[in-house]
Short mmCIF file of C-alpha atoms and ligand atoms in Angstrom, two decimals:
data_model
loop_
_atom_site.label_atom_id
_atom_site.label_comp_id
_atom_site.label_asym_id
_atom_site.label_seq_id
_atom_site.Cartn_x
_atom_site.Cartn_y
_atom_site.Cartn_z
CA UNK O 1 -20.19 9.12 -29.98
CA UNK O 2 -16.59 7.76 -30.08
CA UNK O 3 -15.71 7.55 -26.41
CA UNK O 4 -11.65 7.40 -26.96
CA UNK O 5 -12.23 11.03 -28.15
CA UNK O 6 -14.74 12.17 -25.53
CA UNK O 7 -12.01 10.68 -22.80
CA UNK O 8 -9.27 12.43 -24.72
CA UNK O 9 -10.99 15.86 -24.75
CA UNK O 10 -12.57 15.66 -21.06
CA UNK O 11 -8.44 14.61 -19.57
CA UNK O 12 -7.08 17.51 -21.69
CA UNK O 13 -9.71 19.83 -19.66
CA UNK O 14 -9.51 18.14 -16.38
CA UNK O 15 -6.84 16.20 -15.74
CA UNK O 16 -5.32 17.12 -12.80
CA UNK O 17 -1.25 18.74 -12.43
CA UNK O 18 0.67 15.48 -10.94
CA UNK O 19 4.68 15.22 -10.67
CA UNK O 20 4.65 12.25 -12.72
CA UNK O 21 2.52 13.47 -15.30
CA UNK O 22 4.86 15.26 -17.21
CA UNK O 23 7.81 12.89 -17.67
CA UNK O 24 8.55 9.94 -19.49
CA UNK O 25 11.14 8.97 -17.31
CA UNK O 26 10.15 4.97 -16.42
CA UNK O 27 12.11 5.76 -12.82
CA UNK O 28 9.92 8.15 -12.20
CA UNK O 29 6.70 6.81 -13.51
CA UNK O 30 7.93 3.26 -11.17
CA UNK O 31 8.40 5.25 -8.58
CA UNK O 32 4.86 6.80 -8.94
CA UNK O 33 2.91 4.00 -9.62
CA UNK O 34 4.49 1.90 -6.81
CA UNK O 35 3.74 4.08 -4.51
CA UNK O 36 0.16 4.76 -5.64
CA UNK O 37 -1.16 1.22 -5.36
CA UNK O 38 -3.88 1.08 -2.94
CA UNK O 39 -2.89 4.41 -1.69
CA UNK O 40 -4.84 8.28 -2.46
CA UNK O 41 -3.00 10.01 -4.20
CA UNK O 42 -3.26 13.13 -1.60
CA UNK O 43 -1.41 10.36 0.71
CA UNK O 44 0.86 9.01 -1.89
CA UNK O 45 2.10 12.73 -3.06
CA UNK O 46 3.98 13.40 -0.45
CA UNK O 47 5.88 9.78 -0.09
CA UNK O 48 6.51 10.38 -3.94
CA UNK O 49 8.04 13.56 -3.19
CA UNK O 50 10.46 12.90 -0.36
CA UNK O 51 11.48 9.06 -2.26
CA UNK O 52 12.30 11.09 -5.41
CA UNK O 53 13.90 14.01 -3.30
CA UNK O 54 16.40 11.33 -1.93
CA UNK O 55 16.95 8.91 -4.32
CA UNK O 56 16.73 11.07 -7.73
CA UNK O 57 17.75 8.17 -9.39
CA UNK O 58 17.68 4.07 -9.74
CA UNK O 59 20.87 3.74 -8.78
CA UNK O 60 20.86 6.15 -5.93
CA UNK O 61 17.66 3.76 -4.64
CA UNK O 62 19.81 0.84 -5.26
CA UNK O 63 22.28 2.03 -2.91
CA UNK O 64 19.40 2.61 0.42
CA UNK O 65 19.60 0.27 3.09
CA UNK O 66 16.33 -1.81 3.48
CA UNK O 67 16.03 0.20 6.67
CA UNK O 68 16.18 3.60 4.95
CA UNK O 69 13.99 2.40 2.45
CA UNK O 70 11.09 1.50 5.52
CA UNK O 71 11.71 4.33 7.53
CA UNK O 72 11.06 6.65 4.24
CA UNK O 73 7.83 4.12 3.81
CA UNK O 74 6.34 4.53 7.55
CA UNK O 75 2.39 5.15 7.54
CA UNK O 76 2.31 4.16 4.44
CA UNK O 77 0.85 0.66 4.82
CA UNK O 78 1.37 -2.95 2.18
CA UNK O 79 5.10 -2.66 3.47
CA UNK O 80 6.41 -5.44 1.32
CA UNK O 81 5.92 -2.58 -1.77
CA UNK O 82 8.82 -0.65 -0.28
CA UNK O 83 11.02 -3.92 0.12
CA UNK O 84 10.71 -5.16 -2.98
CA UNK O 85 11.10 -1.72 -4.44
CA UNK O 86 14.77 -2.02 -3.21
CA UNK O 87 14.86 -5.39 -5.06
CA UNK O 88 13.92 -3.89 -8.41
CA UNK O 89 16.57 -1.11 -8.02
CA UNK O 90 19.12 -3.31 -7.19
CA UNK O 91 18.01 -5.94 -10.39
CA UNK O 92 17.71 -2.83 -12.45
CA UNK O 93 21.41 -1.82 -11.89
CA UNK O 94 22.82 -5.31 -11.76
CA UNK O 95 20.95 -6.46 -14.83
CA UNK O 96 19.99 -3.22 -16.88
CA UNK O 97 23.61 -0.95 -15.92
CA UNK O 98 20.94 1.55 -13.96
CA UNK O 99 18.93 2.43 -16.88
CA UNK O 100 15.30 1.43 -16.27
CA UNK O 101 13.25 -0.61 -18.93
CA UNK O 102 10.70 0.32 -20.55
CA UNK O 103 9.50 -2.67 -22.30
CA UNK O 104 6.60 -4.26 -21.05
CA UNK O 105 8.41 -7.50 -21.79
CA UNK O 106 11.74 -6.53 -19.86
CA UNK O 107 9.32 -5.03 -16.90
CA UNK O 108 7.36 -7.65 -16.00
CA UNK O 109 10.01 -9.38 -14.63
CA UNK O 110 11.28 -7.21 -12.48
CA UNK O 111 10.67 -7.96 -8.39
CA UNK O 112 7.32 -6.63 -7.92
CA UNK O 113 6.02 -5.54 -11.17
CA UNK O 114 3.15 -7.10 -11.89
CA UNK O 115 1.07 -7.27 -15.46
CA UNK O 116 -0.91 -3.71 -14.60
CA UNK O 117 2.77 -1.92 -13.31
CA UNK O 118 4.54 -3.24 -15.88
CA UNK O 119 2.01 -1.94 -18.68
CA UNK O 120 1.41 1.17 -17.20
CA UNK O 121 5.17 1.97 -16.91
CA UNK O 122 5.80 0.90 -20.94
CA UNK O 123 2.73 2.78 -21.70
CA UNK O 124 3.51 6.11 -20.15
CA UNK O 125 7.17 6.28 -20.89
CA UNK O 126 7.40 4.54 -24.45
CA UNK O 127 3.63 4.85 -25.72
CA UNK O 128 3.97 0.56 -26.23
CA UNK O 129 0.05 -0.34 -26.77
CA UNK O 130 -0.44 -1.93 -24.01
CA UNK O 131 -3.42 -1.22 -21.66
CA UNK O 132 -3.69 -0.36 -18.49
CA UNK O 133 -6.56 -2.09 -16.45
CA UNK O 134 -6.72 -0.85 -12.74
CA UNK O 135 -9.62 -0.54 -10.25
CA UNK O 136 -10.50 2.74 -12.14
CA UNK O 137 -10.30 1.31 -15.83
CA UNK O 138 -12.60 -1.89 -14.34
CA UNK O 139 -15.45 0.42 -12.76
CA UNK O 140 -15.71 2.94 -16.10
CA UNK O 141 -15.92 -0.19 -18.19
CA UNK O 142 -18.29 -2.18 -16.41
CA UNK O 143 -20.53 1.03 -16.30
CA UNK O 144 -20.27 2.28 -19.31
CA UNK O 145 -20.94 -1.14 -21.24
CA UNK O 146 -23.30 -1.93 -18.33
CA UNK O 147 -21.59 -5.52 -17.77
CA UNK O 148 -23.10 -7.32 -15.11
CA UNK O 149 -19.44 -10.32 -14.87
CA UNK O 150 -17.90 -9.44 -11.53
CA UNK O 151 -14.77 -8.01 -11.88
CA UNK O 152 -12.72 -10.50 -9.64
CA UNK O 153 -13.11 -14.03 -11.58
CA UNK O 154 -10.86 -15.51 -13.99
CA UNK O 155 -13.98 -15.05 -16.73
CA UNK O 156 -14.40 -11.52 -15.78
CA UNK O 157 -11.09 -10.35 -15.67
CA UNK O 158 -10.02 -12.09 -19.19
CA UNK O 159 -13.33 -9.84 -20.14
CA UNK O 160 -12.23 -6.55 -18.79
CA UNK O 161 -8.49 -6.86 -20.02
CA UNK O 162 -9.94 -7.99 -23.73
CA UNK O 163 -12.21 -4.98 -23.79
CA UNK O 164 -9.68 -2.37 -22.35
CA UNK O 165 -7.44 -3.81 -25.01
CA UNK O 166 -10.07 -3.63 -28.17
CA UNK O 167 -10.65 0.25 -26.94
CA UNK O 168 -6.93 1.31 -26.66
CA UNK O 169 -6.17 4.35 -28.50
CA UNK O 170 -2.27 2.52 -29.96
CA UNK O 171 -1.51 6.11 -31.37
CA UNK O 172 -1.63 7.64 -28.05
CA UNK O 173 -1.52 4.82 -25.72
CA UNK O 174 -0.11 6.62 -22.81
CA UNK O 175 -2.09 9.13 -22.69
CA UNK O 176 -5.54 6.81 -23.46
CA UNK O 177 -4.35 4.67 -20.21
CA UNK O 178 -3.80 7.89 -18.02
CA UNK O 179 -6.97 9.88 -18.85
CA UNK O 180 -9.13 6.05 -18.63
CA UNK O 181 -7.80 6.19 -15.08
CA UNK O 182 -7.78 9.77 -14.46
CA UNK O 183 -11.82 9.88 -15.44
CA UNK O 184 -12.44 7.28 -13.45
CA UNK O 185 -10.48 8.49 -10.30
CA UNK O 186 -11.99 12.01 -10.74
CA UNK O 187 -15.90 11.16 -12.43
CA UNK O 188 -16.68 8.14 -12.24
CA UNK O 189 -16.09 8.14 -8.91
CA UNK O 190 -16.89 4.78 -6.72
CA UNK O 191 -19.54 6.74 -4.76
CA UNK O 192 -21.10 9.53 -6.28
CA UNK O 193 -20.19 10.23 -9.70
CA UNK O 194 -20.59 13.17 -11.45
CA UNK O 195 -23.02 11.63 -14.02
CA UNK O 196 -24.99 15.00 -14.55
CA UNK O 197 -21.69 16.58 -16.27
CA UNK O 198 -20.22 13.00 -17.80
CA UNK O 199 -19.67 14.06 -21.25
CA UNK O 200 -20.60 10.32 -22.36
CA UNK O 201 -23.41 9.55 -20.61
CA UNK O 202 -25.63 9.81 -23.26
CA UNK O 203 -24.21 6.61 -24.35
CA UNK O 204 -23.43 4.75 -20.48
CA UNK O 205 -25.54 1.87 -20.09
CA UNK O 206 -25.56 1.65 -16.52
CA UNK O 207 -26.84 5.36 -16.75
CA UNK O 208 -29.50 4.50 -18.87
CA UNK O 209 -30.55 1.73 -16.98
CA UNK O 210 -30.13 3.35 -13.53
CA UNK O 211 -27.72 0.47 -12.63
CA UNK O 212 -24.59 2.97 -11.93
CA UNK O 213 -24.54 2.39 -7.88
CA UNK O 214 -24.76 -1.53 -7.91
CA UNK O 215 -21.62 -1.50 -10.54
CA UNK O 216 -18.98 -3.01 -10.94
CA UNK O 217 -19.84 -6.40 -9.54
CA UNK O 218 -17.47 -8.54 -7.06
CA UNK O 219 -17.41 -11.58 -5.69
CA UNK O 220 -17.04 -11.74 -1.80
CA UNK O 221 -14.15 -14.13 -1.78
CA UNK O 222 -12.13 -12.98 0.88
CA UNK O 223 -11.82 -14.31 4.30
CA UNK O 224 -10.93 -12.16 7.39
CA UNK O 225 -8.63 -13.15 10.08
CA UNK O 226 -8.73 -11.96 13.08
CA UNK O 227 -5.05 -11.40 15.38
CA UNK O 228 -4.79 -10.37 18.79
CA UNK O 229 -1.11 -8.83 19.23
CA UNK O 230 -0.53 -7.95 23.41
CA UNK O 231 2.47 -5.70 23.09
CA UNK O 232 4.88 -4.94 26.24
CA UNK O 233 6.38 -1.78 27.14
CA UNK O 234 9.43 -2.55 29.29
CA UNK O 235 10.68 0.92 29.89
CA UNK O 236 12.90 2.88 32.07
CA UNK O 237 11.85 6.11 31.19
CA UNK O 238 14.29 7.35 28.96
CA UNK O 239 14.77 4.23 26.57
CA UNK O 240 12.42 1.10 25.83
CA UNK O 241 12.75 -2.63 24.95
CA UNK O 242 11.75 -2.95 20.69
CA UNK O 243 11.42 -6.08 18.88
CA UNK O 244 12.98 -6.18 15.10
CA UNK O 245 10.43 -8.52 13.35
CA UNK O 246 11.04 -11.26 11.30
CA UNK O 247 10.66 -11.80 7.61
CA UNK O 248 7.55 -14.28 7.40
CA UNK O 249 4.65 -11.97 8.44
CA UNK O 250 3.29 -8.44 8.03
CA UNK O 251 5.67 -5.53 9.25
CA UNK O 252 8.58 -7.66 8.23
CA UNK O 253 12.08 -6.48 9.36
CA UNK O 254 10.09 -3.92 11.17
CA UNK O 255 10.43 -2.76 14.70
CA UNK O 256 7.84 -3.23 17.07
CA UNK O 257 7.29 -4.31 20.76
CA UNK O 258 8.04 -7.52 22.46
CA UNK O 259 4.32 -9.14 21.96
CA UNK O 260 2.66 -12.45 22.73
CA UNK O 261 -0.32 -13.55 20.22
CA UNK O 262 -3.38 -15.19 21.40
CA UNK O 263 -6.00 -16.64 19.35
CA UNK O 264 -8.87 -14.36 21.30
CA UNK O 265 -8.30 -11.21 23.58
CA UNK O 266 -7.03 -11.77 26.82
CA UNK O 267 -6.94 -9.58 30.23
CA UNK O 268 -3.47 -8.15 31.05
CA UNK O 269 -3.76 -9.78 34.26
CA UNK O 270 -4.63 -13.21 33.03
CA UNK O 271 -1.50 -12.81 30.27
CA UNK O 272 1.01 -12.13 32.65
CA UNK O 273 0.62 -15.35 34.27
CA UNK O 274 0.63 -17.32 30.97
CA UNK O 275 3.56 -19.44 30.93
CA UNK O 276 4.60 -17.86 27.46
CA UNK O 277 4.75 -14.39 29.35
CA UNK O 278 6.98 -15.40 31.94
CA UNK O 279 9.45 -17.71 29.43
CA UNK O 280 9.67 -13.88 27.74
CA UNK O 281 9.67 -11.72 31.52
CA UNK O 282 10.52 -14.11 34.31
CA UNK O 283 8.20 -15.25 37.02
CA UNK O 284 7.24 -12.02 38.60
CA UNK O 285 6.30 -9.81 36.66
CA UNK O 286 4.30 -6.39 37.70
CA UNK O 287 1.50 -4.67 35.88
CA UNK O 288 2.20 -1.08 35.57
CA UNK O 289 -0.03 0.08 33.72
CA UNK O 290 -2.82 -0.96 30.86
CA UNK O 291 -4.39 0.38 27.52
CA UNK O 292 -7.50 -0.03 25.77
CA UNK O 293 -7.46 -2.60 23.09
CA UNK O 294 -7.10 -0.66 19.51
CA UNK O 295 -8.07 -1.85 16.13
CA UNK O 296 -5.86 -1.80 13.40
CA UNK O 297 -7.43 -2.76 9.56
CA UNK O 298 -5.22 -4.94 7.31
CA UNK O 299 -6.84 -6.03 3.54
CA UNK O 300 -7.01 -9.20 4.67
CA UNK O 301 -6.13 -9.08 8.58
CA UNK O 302 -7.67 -7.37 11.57
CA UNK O 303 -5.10 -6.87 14.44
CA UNK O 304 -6.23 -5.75 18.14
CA UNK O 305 -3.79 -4.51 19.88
CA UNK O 306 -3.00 -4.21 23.95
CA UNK O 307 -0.56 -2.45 24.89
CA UNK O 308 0.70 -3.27 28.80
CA UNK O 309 3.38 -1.63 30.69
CA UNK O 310 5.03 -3.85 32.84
CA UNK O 311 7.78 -3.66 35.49
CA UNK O 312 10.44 -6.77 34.92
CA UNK O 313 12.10 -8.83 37.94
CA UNK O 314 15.40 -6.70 38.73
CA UNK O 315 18.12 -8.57 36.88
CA UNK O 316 16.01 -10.77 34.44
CA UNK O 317 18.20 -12.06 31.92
CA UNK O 318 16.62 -13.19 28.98
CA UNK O 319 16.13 -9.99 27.49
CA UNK O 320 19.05 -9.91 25.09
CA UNK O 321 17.28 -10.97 22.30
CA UNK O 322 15.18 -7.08 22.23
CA UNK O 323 17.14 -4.23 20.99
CA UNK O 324 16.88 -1.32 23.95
CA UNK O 325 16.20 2.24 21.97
CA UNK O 326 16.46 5.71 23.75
CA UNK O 327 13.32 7.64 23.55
CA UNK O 328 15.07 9.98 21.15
CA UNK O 329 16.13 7.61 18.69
CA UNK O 330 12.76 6.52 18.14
CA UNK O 331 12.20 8.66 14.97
CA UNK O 332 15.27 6.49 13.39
CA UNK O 333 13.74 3.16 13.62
CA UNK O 334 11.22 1.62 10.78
CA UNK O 335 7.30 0.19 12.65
CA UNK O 336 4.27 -0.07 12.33
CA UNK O 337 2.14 2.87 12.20
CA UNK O 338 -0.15 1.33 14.99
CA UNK O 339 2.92 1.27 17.57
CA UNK O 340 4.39 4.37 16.12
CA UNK O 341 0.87 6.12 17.05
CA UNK O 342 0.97 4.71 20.43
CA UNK O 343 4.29 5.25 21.29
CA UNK O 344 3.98 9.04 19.90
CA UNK O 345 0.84 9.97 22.26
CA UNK O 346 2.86 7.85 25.41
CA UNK O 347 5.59 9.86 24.61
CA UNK O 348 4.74 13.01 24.41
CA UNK O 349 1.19 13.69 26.85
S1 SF4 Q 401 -22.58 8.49 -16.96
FE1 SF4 Q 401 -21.95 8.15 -14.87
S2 SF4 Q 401 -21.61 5.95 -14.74
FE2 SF4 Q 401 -21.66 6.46 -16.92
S3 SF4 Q 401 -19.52 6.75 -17.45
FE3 SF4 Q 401 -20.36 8.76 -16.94
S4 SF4 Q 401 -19.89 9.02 -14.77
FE4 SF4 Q 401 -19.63 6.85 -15.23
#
């Protein structure tokens, strides 16, 4: 059984319709593929749609603010994609006169094009052999050859990227990556895959051996932290006080509330008398009211968040360095879905 033809004939059955499909425009396919890392693609869809709808081009992208470009990203998550997605626009026209590579070579040094991006986008829109090797590509390989190397060490990835490479189809390359990912996405599913109607699993390993569940393999390598963000809300019922974040930490140049971090969770009563809460609020300040505590899940962070109104001393002065926002101007400003959620059911209930 040749399994580059099996693939071939099972994506030209099943694949499914998909905006960037159909083009072999690299701006396009960037934009696509950007916006599909670690993202569904039911979520990703409509971000793709409303990017391309205002920026039909590289140099209309060039031309966003970085605001724009956030406020266009919100709920997405892995906000640093969108950021340096305005970076590779701007290189693109500066260095390329607005017409996108698409030469693996040329893309991978682009801002935030890494070795997968930057052979997916050369594949798709100029058929360059080059494969693709994504979460998708790693799980039907490691299954289908039954490899027991987990897929996140320096051996096993140099093993994965040689084997993709040896089973590239360098006729068709673009299509060979897409319908590798495609069957993967749609079949051989993380959980539950359609092995019963796989048209190759007369020749999967892991099938034969009853080893698909426990593959691929991974190391656990990585380590958790834990963050406790206690937000303010210093209101006066029409605007509030928002916090533009800085550039060294998640939600960068995003807005969000004035907050103190603590290294555990703390009682709204206890924080107010910290001394760091009353450099920020004065000595006095007044509880108003208090949230729950709510959970927000990061790859590699786990932020609890409080959220406490609080009433400031009449006249406290040290407030200049927030940015005061009417309620209605909300939906202009760029933050994190977490506060966006909270300030949404405040708002409006
Ligand atoms: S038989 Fe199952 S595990 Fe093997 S390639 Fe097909 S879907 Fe994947």
């Amino acid at each position: 059984m040749n399994f580059a033809n099996e693939l071939s004939r099972w994506y030209n059955t099943n694949k499914r319709s998909l905006p960037w499909r159909d083009t072999n425009d690299a701006y396009v396919i960037w934009l696509s593929e950007i916006i599909l890392q670690q993202t569904r693609v039911e979520q990703g869809l409509p971000y793709f749609n409303r990017f391309l709808e205002k920026y039909p081009d590289v140099r209309a992208f060039a031309g966003a603010s970085e605001d724009e470009v956030l406020k266009l990203w919100q709920g997405l998550g892995y906000y640093s994609r969108g950021r340096n997605m305005l970076k590779t626009a701007r290189q693109v026209v500066s260095e390329y006169n607005g017409v996108f590579p698409v030469k693996y070579e040329q893309l991978i040094k682009l801002k935030g094009i890494g070795e997968y991006t930057a052979a997916a986008i050369s594949s798709f829109s100029s058929n360059e052999a080059r494969a693709v090797v994504d979460g998708n590509v790693y799980r039907v390989l490691a299954r289908y050859f039954g490899i027991n190397e987990p897929i996140n060490t320096t051996r096993g990835i140099k093993l994965f990227r040689g084997l993709a490479d040896d089973m590239l189809d360098r006729e068709h390359s673009g299509q060979h990556n897409q319908a590798l990912m495609e069957f993967g996405a749609m079949l051989c599913k993380p959980k539950k895959p359609d092995c019963s109607i796989c048209p190759v699993r007369l020749s999967c390993i892991a099938y034969r051996d009853d080893s698909v569940a426990s593959l691929p393999l991974k190391l656990k390598t990585v380590k958790i932290k834990e963050r406790h963000f206690n937000y303010f809300l210093v209101s006066d019922g029409q605007s509030l006080l928002m916090n533009k974040r800085g550039d060294n930490d998640i939600w960068a140049n995003m807005y969000d509330l004035p907050m103190l971090e603590t290294p555990g969770a703390v009682q709204a009563e206890v924080l107010i008398e910290l001394p760091e809460a009353k450099e920020l609020f004065g000595e006095d300040i007044g509880i108003k009211s208090s949230y729950l505590a709510r959970k927000h899940v990061l790859t590699h962070q786990h932020i609890y968040a409080q959220f406490i109104q609080i009433a400031v001393p009449a006249g406290y002065q040290h407030l200049q360095k927030y940015t005061r926002v009417e309620f209605g101007d909300l939906d202009k400003i760029a933050m994190p879905k977490i506060i966006y959620s909270f300030l949404n059911n405040l708002i409006n209930t």
